[in-house]
Backbone as JSON Lines, residues from 0, in Angstrom:
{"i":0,"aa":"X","n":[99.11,102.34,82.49],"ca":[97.68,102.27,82.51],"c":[97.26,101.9,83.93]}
{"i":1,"aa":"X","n":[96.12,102.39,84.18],"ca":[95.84,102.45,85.62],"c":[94.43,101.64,85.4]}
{"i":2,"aa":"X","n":[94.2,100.58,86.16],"ca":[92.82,99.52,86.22],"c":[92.53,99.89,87.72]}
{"i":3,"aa":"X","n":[90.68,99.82,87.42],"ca":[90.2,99.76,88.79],"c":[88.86,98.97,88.61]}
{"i":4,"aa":"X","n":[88.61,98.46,89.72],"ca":[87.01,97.18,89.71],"c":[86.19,98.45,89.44]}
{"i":5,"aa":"X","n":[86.38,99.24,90.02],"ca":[85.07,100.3,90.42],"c":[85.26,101.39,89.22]}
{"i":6,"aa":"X","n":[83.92,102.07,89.33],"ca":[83.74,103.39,88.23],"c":[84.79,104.43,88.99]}
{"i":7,"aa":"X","n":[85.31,105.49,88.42],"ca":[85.5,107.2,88.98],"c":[84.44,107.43,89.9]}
{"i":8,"aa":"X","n":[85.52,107.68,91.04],"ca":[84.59,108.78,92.3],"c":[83.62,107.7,93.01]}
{"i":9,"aa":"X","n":[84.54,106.55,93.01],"ca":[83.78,105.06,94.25],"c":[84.27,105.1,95.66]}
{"i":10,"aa":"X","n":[83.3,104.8,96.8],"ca":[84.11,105.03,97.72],"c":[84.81,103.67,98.47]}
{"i":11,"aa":"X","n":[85.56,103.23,97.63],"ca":[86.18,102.25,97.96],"c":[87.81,101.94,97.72]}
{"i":12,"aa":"X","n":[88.4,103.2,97.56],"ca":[89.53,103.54,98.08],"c":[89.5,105.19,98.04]}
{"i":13,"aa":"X","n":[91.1,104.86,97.59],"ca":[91.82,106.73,97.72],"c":[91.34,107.54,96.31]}
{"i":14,"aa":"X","n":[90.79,106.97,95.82],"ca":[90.36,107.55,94.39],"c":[88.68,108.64,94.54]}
{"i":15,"aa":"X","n":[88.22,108.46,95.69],"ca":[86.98,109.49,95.63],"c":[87.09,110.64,96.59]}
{"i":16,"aa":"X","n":[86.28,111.21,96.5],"ca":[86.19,112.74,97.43],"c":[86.9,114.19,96.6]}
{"i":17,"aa":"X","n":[86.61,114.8,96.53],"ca":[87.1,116.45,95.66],"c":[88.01,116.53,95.51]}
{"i":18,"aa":"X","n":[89.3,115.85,96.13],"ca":[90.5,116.17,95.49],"c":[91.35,115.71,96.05]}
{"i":19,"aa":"X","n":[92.34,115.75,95.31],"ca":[93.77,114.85,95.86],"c":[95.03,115.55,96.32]}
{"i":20,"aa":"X","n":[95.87,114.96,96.77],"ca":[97.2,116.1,96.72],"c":[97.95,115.57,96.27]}
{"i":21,"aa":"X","n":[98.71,117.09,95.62],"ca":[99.96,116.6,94.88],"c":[101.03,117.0,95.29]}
{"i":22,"aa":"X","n":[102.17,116.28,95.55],"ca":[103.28,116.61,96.3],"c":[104.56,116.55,95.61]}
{"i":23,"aa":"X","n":[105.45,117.34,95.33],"ca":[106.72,117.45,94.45],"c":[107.99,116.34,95.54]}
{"i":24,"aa":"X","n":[108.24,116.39,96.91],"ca":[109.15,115.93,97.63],"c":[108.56,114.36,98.1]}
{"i":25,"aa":"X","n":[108.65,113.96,97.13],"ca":[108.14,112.38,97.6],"c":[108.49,111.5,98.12]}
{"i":26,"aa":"X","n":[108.28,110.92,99.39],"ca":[108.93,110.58,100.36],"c":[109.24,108.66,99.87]}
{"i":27,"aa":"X","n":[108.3,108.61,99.15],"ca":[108.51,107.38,98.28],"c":[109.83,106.98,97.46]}
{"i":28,"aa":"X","n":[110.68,108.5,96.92],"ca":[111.8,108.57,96.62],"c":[111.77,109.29,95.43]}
{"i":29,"aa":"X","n":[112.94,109.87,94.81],"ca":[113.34,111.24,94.64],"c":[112.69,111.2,92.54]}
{"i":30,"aa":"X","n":[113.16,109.65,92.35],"ca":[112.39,109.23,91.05],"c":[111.48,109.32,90.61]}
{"i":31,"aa":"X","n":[110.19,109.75,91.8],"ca":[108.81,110.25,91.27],"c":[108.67,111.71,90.7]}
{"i":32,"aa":"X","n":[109.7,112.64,91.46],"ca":[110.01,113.83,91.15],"c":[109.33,114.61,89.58]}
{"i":33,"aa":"X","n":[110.27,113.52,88.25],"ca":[110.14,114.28,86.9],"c":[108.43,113.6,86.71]}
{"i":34,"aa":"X","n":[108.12,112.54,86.73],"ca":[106.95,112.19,86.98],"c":[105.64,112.94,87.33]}
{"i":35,"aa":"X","n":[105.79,113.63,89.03],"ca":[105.13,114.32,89.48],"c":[104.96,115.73,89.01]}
{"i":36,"aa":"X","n":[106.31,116.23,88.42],"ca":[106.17,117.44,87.23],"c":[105.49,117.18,86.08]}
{"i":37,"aa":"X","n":[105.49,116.61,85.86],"ca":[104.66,116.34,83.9],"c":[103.46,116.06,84.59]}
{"i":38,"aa":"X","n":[102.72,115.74,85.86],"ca":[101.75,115.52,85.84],"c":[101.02,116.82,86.36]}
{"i":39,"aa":"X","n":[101.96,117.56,87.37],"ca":[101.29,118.94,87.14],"c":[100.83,119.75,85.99]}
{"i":40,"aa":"X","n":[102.18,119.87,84.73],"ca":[102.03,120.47,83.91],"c":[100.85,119.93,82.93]}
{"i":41,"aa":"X","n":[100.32,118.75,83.4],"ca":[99.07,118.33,82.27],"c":[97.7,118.3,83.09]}
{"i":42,"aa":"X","n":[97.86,118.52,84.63],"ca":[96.98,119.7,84.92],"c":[96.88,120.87,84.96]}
{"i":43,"aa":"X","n":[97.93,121.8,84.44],"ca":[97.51,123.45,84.04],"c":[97.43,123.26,82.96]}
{"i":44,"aa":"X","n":[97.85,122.57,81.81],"ca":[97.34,122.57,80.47],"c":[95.99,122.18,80.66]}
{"i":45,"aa":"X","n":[95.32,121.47,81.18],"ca":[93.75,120.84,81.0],"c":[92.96,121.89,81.87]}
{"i":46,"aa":"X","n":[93.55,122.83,82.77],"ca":[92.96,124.23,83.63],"c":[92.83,124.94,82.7]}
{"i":47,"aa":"X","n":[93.7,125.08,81.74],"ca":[93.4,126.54,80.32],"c":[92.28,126.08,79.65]}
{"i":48,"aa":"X","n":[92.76,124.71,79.29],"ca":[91.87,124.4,78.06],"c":[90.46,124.39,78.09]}
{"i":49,"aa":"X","n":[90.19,124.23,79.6],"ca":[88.31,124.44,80.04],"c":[88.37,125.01,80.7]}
{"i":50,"aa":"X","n":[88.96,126.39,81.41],"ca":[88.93,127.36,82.01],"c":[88.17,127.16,82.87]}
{"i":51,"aa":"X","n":[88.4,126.23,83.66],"ca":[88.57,126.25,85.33],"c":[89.87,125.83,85.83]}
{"i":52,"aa":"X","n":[89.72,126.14,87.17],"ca":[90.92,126.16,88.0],"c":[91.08,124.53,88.6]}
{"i":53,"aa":"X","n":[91.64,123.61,88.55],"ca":[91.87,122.81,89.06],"c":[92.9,122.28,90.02]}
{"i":54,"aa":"X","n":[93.98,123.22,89.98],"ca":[94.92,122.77,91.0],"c":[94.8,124.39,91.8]}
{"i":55,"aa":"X","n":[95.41,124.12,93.13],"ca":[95.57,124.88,94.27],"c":[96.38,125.07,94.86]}
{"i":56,"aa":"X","n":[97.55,126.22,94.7],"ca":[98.64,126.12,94.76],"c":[98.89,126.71,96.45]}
{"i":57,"aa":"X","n":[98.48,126.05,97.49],"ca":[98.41,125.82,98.52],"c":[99.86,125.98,99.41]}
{"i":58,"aa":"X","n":[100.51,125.34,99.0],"ca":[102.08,124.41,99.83],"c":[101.57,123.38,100.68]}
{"i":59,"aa":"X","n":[102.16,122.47,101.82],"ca":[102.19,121.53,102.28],"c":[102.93,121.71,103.26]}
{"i":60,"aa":"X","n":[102.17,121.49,104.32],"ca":[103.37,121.15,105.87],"c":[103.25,119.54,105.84]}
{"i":61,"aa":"X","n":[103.84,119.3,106.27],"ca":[104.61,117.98,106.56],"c":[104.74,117.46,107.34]}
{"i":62,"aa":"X","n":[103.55,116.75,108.46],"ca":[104.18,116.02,109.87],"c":[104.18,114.93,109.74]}
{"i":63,"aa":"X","n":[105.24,114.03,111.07],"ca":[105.53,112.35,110.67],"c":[106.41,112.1,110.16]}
{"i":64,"aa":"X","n":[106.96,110.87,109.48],"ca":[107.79,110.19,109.98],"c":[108.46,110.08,107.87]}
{"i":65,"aa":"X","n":[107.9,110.95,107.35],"ca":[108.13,111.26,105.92],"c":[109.38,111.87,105.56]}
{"i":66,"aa":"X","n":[109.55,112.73,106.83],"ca":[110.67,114.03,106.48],"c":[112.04,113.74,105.87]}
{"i":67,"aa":"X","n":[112.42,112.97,106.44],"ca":[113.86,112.96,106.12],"c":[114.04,111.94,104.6]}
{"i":68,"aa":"X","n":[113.23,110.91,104.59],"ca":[112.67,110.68,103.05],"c":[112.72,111.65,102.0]}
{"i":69,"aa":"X","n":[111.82,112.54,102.31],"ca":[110.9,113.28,101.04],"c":[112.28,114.59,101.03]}
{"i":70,"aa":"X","n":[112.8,114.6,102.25],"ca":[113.99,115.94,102.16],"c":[114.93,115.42,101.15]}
{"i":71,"aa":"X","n":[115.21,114.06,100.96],"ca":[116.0,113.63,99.5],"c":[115.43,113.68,98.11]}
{"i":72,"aa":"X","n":[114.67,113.71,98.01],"ca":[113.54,114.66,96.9],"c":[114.3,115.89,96.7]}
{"i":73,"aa":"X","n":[113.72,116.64,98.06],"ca":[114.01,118.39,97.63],"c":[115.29,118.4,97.54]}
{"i":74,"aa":"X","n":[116.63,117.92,98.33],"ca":[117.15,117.71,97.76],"c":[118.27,117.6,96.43]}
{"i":75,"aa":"X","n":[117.83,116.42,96.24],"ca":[118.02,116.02,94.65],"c":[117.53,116.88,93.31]}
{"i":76,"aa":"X","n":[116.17,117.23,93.62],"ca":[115.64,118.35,92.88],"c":[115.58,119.3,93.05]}
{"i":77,"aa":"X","n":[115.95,119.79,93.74],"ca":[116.35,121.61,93.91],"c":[114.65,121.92,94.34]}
{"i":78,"aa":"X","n":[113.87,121.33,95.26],"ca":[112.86,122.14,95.45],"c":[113.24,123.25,96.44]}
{"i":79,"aa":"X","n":[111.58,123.87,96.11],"ca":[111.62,125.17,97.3],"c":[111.09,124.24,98.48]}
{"i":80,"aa":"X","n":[112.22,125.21,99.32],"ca":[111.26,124.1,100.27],"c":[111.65,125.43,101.98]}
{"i":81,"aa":"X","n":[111.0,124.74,103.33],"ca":[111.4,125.82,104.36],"c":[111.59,124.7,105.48]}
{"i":82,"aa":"X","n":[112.44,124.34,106.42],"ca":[112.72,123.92,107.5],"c":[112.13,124.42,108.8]}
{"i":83,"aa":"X","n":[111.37,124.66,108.81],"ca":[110.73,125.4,109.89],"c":[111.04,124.7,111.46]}
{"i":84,"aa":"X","n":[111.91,125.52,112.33],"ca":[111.97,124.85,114.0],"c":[110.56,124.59,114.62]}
{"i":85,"aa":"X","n":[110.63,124.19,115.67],"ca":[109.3,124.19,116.4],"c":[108.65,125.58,116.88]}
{"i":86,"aa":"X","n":[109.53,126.42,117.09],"ca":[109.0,127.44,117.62],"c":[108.32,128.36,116.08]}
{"i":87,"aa":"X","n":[108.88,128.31,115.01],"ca":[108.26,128.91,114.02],"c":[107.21,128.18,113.36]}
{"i":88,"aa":"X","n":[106.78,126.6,113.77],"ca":[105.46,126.14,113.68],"c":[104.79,125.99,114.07]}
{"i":89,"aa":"X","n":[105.37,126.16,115.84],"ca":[104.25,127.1,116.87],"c":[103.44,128.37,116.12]}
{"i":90,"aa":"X","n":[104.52,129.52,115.81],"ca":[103.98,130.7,115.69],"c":[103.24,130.85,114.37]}
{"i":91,"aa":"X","n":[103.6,129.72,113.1],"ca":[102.67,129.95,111.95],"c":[101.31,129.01,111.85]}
{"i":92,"aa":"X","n":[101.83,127.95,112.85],"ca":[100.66,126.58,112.88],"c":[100.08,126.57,114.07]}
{"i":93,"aa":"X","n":[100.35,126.77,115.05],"ca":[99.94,126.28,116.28],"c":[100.35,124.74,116.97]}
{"i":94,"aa":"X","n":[101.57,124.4,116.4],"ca":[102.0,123.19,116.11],"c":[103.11,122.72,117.16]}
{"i":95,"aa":"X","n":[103.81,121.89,116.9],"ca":[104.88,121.16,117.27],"c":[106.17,121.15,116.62]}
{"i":96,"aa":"X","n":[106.75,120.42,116.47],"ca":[108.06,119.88,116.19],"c":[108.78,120.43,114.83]}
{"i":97,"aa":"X","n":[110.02,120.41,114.32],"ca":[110.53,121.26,112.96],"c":[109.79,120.13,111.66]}
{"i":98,"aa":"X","n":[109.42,120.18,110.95],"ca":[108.75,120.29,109.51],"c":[108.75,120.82,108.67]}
{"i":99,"aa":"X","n":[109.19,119.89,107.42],"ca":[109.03,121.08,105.99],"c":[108.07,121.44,105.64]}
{"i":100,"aa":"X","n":[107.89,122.43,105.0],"ca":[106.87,123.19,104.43],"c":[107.07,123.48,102.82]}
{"i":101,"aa":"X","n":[106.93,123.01,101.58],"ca":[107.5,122.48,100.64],"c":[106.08,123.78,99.68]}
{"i":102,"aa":"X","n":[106.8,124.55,99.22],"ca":[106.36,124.96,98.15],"c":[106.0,124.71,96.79]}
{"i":103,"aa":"X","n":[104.31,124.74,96.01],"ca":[103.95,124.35,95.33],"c":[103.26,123.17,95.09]}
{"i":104,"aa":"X","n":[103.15,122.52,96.19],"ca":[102.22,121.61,96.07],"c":[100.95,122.0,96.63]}
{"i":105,"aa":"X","n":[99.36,120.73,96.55],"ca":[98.29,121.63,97.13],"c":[97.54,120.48,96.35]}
{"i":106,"aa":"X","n":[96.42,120.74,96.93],"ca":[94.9,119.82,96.2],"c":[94.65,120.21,94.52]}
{"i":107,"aa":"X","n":[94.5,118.82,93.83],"ca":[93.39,119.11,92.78],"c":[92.2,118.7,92.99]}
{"i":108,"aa":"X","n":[91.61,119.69,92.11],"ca":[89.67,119.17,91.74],"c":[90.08,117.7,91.38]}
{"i":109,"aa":"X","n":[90.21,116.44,91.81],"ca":[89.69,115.19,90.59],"c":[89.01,115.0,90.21]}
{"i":110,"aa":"X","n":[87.5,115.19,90.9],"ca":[86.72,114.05,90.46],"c":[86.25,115.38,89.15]}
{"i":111,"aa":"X","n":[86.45,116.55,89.12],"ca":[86.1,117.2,87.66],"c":[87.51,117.13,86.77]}
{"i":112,"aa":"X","n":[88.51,117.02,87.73],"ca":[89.34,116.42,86.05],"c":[89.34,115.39,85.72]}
């Protein structure tokens, strides 16, 4: 169970603004993994059931100091995932340094789910 002082959609933490992300390679550690699946799958069940779209199946680049964390995730769980060098996140990002790029994750609507 999750408690908060404040109503849904306060701006007084990480809980307001259009949407959140959801990330399968959790750099928190690899145990959030089955977790973070059942919680997808009970946002595409609640996307059918009122036929809107709520998640955004986006992917995720990855910069900072997460990587080698969240790479024991993918890992452990067999995600999809892409190693990208610097020069191929130059040429897809305009970017810097090698970073994963982790398939299937992406923003939900919250404050309408």
């Amino acid at each position: 169970m999750g408690l908060d002082r404040y109503s849904p959609g306060h701006n007084f933490g990480s809980s307001h603004g259009q949407t959140r992300i959801i990330r399968f390679a959790y750099f928190e550690g690899p145990e959030y993994v089955p977790l973070i699946r059942r919680s997808l799958d009970l946002i595409l069940q609640l996307e059918r059931e009122v036929g809107q779209e709520l998640f955004y199946n986006t992917g995720v680049l990855d910069i900072g100091d997460t990587f080698e964390p969240a790479l024991v995730s993918v890992m452990e769980h067999d995600l999809t995932h892409e190693i990208l060098s610097g020069n191929e996140v130059k040429w897809r990002f305009q970017a810097g340094e090698a970073l994963p790029l982790r398939a299937r994750p992406g923003p939900i609507a919250s404050e309408w789910a």
